[in-house]
Coordinates of C-alpha atoms and ligand atoms in Angstrom, one line a residue:
M905 CA 150.6 175.4 156.6
T906 CA 146.8 174.6 156.5
D907 CA 146.4 175.5 152.9
L908 CA 149.4 173.1 151.9
V909 CA 147.6 170.3 153.7
A910 CA 144.2 171.2 152.2
L911 CA 145.8 171.6 148.8
D912 CA 147.5 168.1 149.1
A913 CA 144.3 166.5 150.2
D914 CA 142.3 168.1 147.4
L915 CA 144.7 167.2 144.7
T916 CA 145.2 163.6 146.0
R917 CA 141.5 163.0 146.0
R918 CA 140.9 164.4 142.5
I919 CA 143.8 162.6 141.1
A920 CA 142.3 159.2 142.5
E921 CA 139.0 160.1 141.0
A922 CA 140.3 161.2 137.5
A923 CA 138.2 159.0 135.2
D924 CA 140.5 159.5 132.0
L925 CA 143.7 160.7 130.8
G926 CA 142.2 164.0 129.8
A927 CA 140.9 164.8 133.1
L928 CA 144.2 163.8 134.7
E929 CA 146.2 166.1 132.5
A930 CA 143.8 169.0 133.4
I931 CA 144.7 168.4 137.0
R932 CA 148.5 168.2 136.2
I933 CA 148.2 171.5 134.5
E934 CA 146.2 173.0 137.2
A935 CA 148.9 171.9 139.8
L936 CA 152.2 171.6 138.2
G937 CA 151.9 173.7 135.0
K938 CA 153.6 177.1 134.7
Q939 CA 150.5 178.9 136.4
G940 CA 149.7 175.9 138.6
S941 CA 149.0 176.3 142.3
V942 CA 152.0 174.0 143.4
S943 CA 154.3 175.9 140.9
G944 CA 153.1 179.1 142.5
L945 CA 154.1 177.9 145.9
L946 CA 157.4 177.0 144.6
K947 CA 157.8 180.4 143.1
S948 CA 157.0 182.0 146.6
L949 CA 160.0 180.5 148.0
G950 CA 162.3 183.1 146.2
A951 CA 160.6 186.0 148.2
M952 CA 161.1 184.2 151.6
S953 CA 163.8 184.8 154.2
P954 CA 166.5 182.3 154.3
D955 CA 165.0 180.8 157.5
E956 CA 161.5 180.8 156.4
R957 CA 162.6 179.0 153.0
K958 CA 164.6 176.4 155.0
A959 CA 161.3 175.5 156.9
R960 CA 158.9 175.8 153.8
G961 CA 161.3 174.4 151.0
P962 CA 161.1 170.7 152.0
E963 CA 157.2 170.9 152.5
I964 CA 156.6 172.6 149.1
N965 CA 159.0 170.4 147.2
G966 CA 157.6 167.3 149.1
L967 CA 154.1 168.3 148.0
R968 CA 155.5 168.7 144.3
D969 CA 157.2 165.4 144.3
R970 CA 154.2 163.6 145.9
I971 CA 151.7 165.1 143.5
A972 CA 154.0 164.3 140.4
A973 CA 154.3 160.6 141.6
L974 CA 150.5 160.3 142.2
I975 CA 149.8 161.5 138.7
A976 CA 152.3 159.2 137.2
A977 CA 150.9 156.2 139.1
R978 CA 147.3 157.2 138.1
R979 CA 148.4 157.8 134.4
E980 CA 149.8 154.2 134.4
A981 CA 146.6 152.7 135.9
L982 CA 144.6 154.5 133.3
D983 CA 146.8 153.3 130.5
Q984 CA 146.6 149.9 131.7
A985 CA 142.8 149.9 131.9
A986 CA 142.6 151.3 128.4
L987 CA 144.9 148.5 127.1
D988 CA 142.8 146.0 129.0
A989 CA 139.5 147.3 127.5
Q990 CA 140.9 147.2 123.9
L991 CA 142.4 143.7 124.3
A992 CA 138.9 142.5 125.5
A993 CA 137.3 144.3 122.6
E994 CA 139.6 142.7 120.1
R995 CA 139.7 139.3 121.4
V996 CA 139.4 136.6 118.6
D997 CA 137.2 133.7 119.1
L998 CA 139.4 130.9 117.8
S999 CA 136.4 128.5 118.1
L1000 CA 134.5 130.5 115.3
P1001 CA 134.8 128.9 111.7
P1002 CA 137.2 130.8 109.3
P1003 CA 136.0 133.5 107.0
P1004 CA 134.3 131.8 104.0
R1005 CA 136.6 133.4 101.3
R1006 CA 140.4 133.4 101.4
R1007 CA 141.9 136.8 100.7
G1008 CA 145.0 136.0 98.5
A1009 CA 145.4 133.4 95.9
V1010 CA 148.2 132.0 93.7
H1011 CA 147.3 132.8 90.1
P1012 CA 146.6 129.7 88.1
T1013 CA 149.7 130.4 85.6
M1014 CA 152.2 130.6 88.6
Q1015 CA 150.6 127.4 90.0
V1016 CA 151.0 125.7 86.5
M1017 CA 154.6 126.7 86.3
D1018 CA 155.3 125.3 89.6
E1019 CA 153.6 122.1 88.5
M1020 CA 155.6 122.0 85.3
I1021 CA 158.9 122.7 87.1
A1022 CA 158.1 120.0 89.5
I1023 CA 157.7 117.4 86.8
F1024 CA 160.7 118.4 84.8
A1025 CA 162.9 118.6 88.0
D1026 CA 162.0 115.0 88.6
L1027 CA 163.3 114.3 85.1
G1028 CA 166.5 115.9 85.9
F1029 CA 166.0 119.4 84.4
R1030 CA 167.4 122.6 86.1
V1031 CA 165.8 126.1 85.7
A1032 CA 167.3 128.7 83.6
E1033 CA 166.3 132.3 83.0
G1034 CA 166.7 135.1 80.8
P1035 CA 165.6 138.8 80.6
D1036 CA 162.3 140.0 79.2
I1037 CA 163.9 142.7 77.4
E1038 CA 166.0 141.2 74.7
D1039 CA 168.3 142.0 71.7
D1040 CA 167.9 141.0 68.2
F1041 CA 170.7 138.6 68.4
H1042 CA 169.3 136.4 71.1
N1043 CA 165.7 136.6 70.3
F1044 CA 166.2 136.0 66.4
T1045 CA 169.7 135.9 64.7
A1046 CA 171.4 133.3 67.1
L1047 CA 168.2 131.2 66.7
N1048 CA 168.7 131.1 62.8
F1049 CA 166.0 133.6 61.9
P1050 CA 166.8 134.7 58.4
P1051 CA 167.1 138.5 58.1
K1052 CA 163.6 139.1 56.5
H1053 CA 161.6 136.4 58.5
P1054 CA 158.1 137.8 59.1
A1055 CA 158.2 137.2 62.9
R1056 CA 160.6 140.1 63.0
E1057 CA 158.0 142.5 61.7
M1058 CA 156.3 145.1 63.7
H1059 CA 153.0 143.2 63.8
D1060 CA 154.4 140.5 65.9
T1061 CA 157.2 142.0 67.8
F1062 CA 157.1 144.9 70.3
F1063 CA 160.2 147.0 69.5
F1064 CA 161.7 149.6 71.5
H1065 CA 162.8 153.0 69.9
P1066 CA 166.2 152.6 68.3
D1067 CA 169.1 153.7 70.5
P1068 CA 170.2 157.1 69.3
E1069 CA 173.8 156.2 69.3
T1070 CA 174.0 152.5 68.1
G1071 CA 170.7 152.4 66.3
E1072 CA 170.2 149.0 67.9
R1073 CA 166.4 148.3 68.6
R1074 CA 165.7 146.3 71.7
L1075 CA 162.6 144.3 71.9
L1076 CA 160.4 142.4 74.4
R1077 CA 161.1 138.8 73.9
T1078 CA 158.5 137.0 71.6
H1079 CA 159.2 133.7 73.1
T1080 CA 161.6 132.1 75.7
S1081 CA 163.9 130.6 73.1
P1082 CA 166.6 133.1 73.6
V1083 CA 167.2 131.4 76.9
Q1084 CA 168.5 128.5 74.9
V1085 CA 171.2 130.9 73.5
R1086 CA 171.9 132.3 76.9
T1087 CA 172.3 128.8 78.2
L1088 CA 174.5 127.5 75.5
Q1089 CA 176.7 130.5 75.1
R1090 CA 179.8 130.4 77.2
T1091 CA 179.8 133.4 79.4
D1092 CA 182.1 134.8 82.0
A1093 CA 179.3 137.0 83.5
P1094 CA 178.0 135.6 86.7
A1095 CA 174.6 133.8 86.8
P1096 CA 171.8 136.3 88.1
A1097 CA 171.4 134.0 91.0
P1098 CA 173.1 130.5 92.1
W1099 CA 170.1 128.4 91.2
I1100 CA 169.7 129.9 87.7
A1101 CA 171.3 127.5 85.3
N1102 CA 172.8 129.8 82.6
G1103 CA 176.2 129.5 80.7
Q1104 CA 176.5 125.8 80.9
S1105 CA 178.5 123.2 79.1
P1106 CA 176.9 120.2 77.7
P1107 CA 175.3 117.8 78.8
I1108 CA 172.3 120.3 79.5
R1109 CA 168.8 119.7 80.7
I1110 CA 167.0 122.9 81.4
V1111 CA 163.6 124.4 81.4
A1112 CA 163.2 128.2 81.1
P1113 CA 159.9 129.6 82.5
G1114 CA 158.9 133.1 81.7
R1115 CA 156.9 136.0 80.2
T1116 CA 156.7 136.5 76.6
Y1117 CA 155.1 139.3 74.4
R1118 CA 153.3 139.7 71.1
C1119 CA 151.1 142.2 69.4
D1120 CA 148.2 139.8 69.5
S1121 CA 144.8 139.5 71.3
D1122 CA 141.9 137.2 71.0
A1123 CA 140.3 134.3 73.1
T1124 CA 143.5 132.3 73.0
H1125 CA 146.1 135.0 72.6
T1126 CA 147.1 137.9 74.8
P1127 CA 149.9 140.5 74.3
M1128 CA 151.7 139.2 77.3
F1129 CA 151.6 135.4 77.9
H1130 CA 154.0 132.9 79.5
Q1131 CA 156.0 130.2 77.9
M1132 CA 158.1 127.4 79.2
E1133 CA 161.2 126.6 77.1
G1134 CA 163.0 123.1 77.4
L1135 CA 166.5 122.3 76.0
V1136 CA 168.3 119.1 76.1
I1137 CA 171.9 118.8 74.7
D1138 CA 174.0 115.7 74.8
R1139 CA 175.6 113.1 72.6
G1140 CA 173.2 110.8 70.4
I1141 CA 170.1 112.6 71.2
H1142 CA 167.1 111.9 68.8
M1143 CA 163.5 112.5 68.2
G1144 CA 162.6 109.5 70.2
H1145 CA 163.9 111.2 73.4
L1146 CA 161.9 114.3 72.6
K1147 CA 158.7 112.5 72.0
W1148 CA 159.1 110.4 75.2
T1149 CA 159.8 113.5 77.3
L1150 CA 156.7 115.2 76.0
D1151 CA 154.4 112.3 76.4
R1152 CA 155.7 111.5 79.8
F1153 CA 155.1 115.2 80.8
V1154 CA 151.8 115.3 79.4
S1155 CA 150.4 112.3 81.2
R1156 CA 152.1 113.4 84.5
F1157 CA 150.7 117.0 84.2
F1158 CA 147.1 116.0 83.3
E1159 CA 147.4 113.3 86.0
T1160 CA 145.7 110.7 83.5
P1161 CA 147.1 108.2 81.1
S1162 CA 144.2 108.8 78.8
V1163 CA 145.3 112.1 77.1
V1164 CA 145.4 111.7 73.5
T1165 CA 148.3 113.7 71.6
R1166 CA 149.4 114.2 68.2
F1167 CA 152.5 115.6 66.6
R1168 CA 152.1 117.6 63.4
P1169 CA 155.0 118.5 61.1
H1170 CA 155.7 122.3 61.6
H1171 CA 158.4 124.9 60.8
F1172 CA 160.6 126.7 63.3
P1173 CA 163.9 128.4 62.2
F1174 CA 165.7 127.0 65.2
T1175 CA 164.7 123.3 65.0
E1176 CA 165.1 120.8 62.1
P1177 CA 163.0 118.8 62.0
S1178 CA 160.2 120.8 63.7
A1179 CA 156.9 119.6 65.1
E1180 CA 153.7 120.9 67.0
M1181 CA 151.9 118.7 69.6
D1182 CA 148.2 119.1 70.2
V1183 CA 146.1 117.5 72.8
Q1184 CA 142.7 116.3 72.1
C1185 CA 139.9 118.2 74.0
D1186 CA 136.3 119.3 73.8
R1187 CA 135.8 123.1 73.1
S1188 CA 132.1 122.9 72.2
G1189 CA 130.9 124.0 75.7
S1190 CA 131.9 127.0 77.8
E1191 CA 134.9 125.2 79.2
V1192 CA 137.8 123.5 77.4
R1193 CA 137.7 119.9 78.5
I1194 CA 140.5 117.4 78.4
G1195 CA 140.4 113.7 77.7
Q1196 CA 137.1 114.0 75.7
G1197 CA 135.9 115.5 72.5
R1198 CA 137.0 115.9 68.9
D1199 CA 138.9 119.2 69.1
W1200 CA 142.7 119.7 69.3
M1201 CA 144.6 122.4 71.0
E1202 CA 148.2 123.1 70.4
I1203 CA 150.3 123.2 73.6
V1204 CA 153.9 122.8 72.5
G1205 CA 156.3 123.6 69.7
C1206 CA 159.4 121.4 69.3
G1207 CA 162.1 119.7 67.3
M1208 CA 165.7 118.9 67.1
V1209 CA 168.0 121.8 67.7
H1210 CA 169.2 123.3 64.3
P1211 CA 173.0 122.8 63.7
N1212 CA 173.2 126.5 62.9
V1213 CA 172.0 127.4 66.4
L1214 CA 174.6 125.1 68.0
R1215 CA 177.3 126.7 65.9
N1216 CA 176.1 130.2 66.8
C1217 CA 176.7 129.3 70.3
G1218 CA 180.0 127.7 69.8
L1219 CA 179.0 124.0 69.8
D1220 CA 180.1 121.5 67.3
P1221 CA 176.9 119.8 65.7
Q1222 CA 178.9 116.8 64.9
E1223 CA 179.5 116.1 68.6
W1224 CA 176.4 117.5 70.2
Q1225 CA 172.8 117.1 69.3
G1226 CA 169.7 118.1 71.2
F1227 CA 166.0 118.7 71.3
A1228 CA 164.1 121.7 72.4
F1229 CA 160.4 122.6 73.0
G1230 CA 158.3 125.7 74.1
F1231 CA 155.0 125.3 76.0
G1232 CA 152.3 127.8 76.2
V1233 CA 151.9 127.8 80.0
D1234 CA 148.6 129.8 80.1
R1235 CA 147.0 127.3 77.6
L1236 CA 148.1 124.4 79.6
G1237 CA 146.5 126.2 82.6
M1238 CA 143.1 126.7 80.5
L1239 CA 143.2 123.1 79.5
K1240 CA 143.8 121.6 83.0
Y1241 CA 141.6 123.9 85.0
G1242 CA 138.8 124.6 82.3
M1243 CA 139.2 128.4 81.8
P1244 CA 137.5 129.3 78.6
D1245 CA 139.1 132.7 77.8
L1246 CA 142.8 133.5 78.0
R1247 CA 142.3 137.3 78.3
E1248 CA 140.5 136.9 81.6
M1249 CA 143.6 135.4 83.1
F1250 CA 145.3 138.8 83.0
A1251 CA 142.3 141.0 83.6
S1252 CA 142.9 141.3 87.4
D1253 CA 139.3 140.5 88.3
V1254 CA 139.2 139.5 92.0
R1255 CA 136.2 137.3 91.4
W1256 CA 137.9 135.4 88.7
L1257 CA 141.0 135.1 90.8
G1258 CA 139.0 134.0 93.8
H1259 CA 137.4 131.2 91.8
Y1260 CA 140.5 130.0 89.8
G1261 CA 143.3 130.9 92.2
F1262 CA 145.1 128.4 94.4
S1263 CA 145.8 128.4 98.1
P1264 CA 149.5 129.5 98.7
F1265 CA 149.8 126.2 100.8
A1266 CA 149.0 124.1 97.8
T1267 CA 152.6 123.7 96.7
P1268 CA 152.7 121.2 93.9
T1269 CA 155.3 118.4 94.2
T1270 CA 155.5 115.2 92.2
A1271 CA 155.8 113.3 95.6
A1272 CA 152.8 114.8 97.2
G1273 CA 150.5 115.3 94.2
L1274 CA 150.5 118.2 91.7
S1275 CA 146.9 119.6 92.1
Ligands
LIG1486 N1 159.6 129.5 70.4 C1 158.4 128.8 69.7 C2 157.3 129.9 69.7 O1 157.2 130.8 70.6 C3 158.1 127.6 70.4 C4 159.0 126.7 70.3 C5 159.0 125.8 69.2 C6 160.2 126.5 71.2 C7 160.0 124.9 68.9 C8 161.2 125.6 70.9 C9 161.1 124.7 69.8 O2 162.0 125.3 71.7 O3 161.9 123.8 69.6 O4 156.4 129.7 68.9

């Protein structure tokens, strides 16, 4: 009896004094573990006479229950104390200034695409999309490229190995113009997403942003780059509509009426007539500057959709006309934000991204301002 009382008092005191979870666990094992002092007393019940067991059983079981409850309560108190200490150590002082550098940034190309989409959406254009891996038909044939056109050659186009069964060579699209074909062609296949405007009937006004690929690399060319295609199909469309749309776009994009542009006659198989538009800029320093200087930078190819393209997509050129354009998105970014070398845009240098990147909260809208 006495040793029960003494054991109870000893354990109770030591549990209350246990400074951490490790010390508490040691006491638990010492008392309630297989070889523990309380467990030993419980085991001794088996050797007692029924009367003795009747008297001692409740005492020993009571001790076991009391010690177990004390340990649980002490563990909870220690847990709570540990949590309080952790919370106090990790408290954030909201009155401190924010860290000087933000961690993530929106890549200028993505920002420029959003700016472009905002402007064209304001003019009634929807967004269309197509795959990066294309077939010869959509990238070339339907766009009226003659069979031996140089752009089909290996030095421009990244081709995949021919399919062993069909012999078909798929390719990485060299421009976003195949999205014109995918938009014009009637298709029963569902659009990739409800907001993607493929497989439409005229009148049509779409822009198609995306990645494009060519085997080319210097200060103004990278093997992967971005274009934004535009396509308008309606009745009675002419070059005047094209020129107005591009001029309007340029002055809104550069947010100044003083941008000087020029149209040069050009050749594209899928437009007739075709042109390229340049903006005047200064490339004498380390940055490209818009609105000054005597240099020109080509930013968009354009023209009236060739009747063969309309025919290839099942439209009657007597009834429908249209214009199309294809912007180099990265180049627009270089011009607007003064980046000197296109290759740096895709070098994944965090210092570059920190310098030229945009806050994710700076969503461009025509109403709130583009940049
Ligand atoms: N696809 C042409 C290129 O990558 C750009 C282009 C020119 C697109 C004229 C057009 C266009 O839609 O009409 O160089």
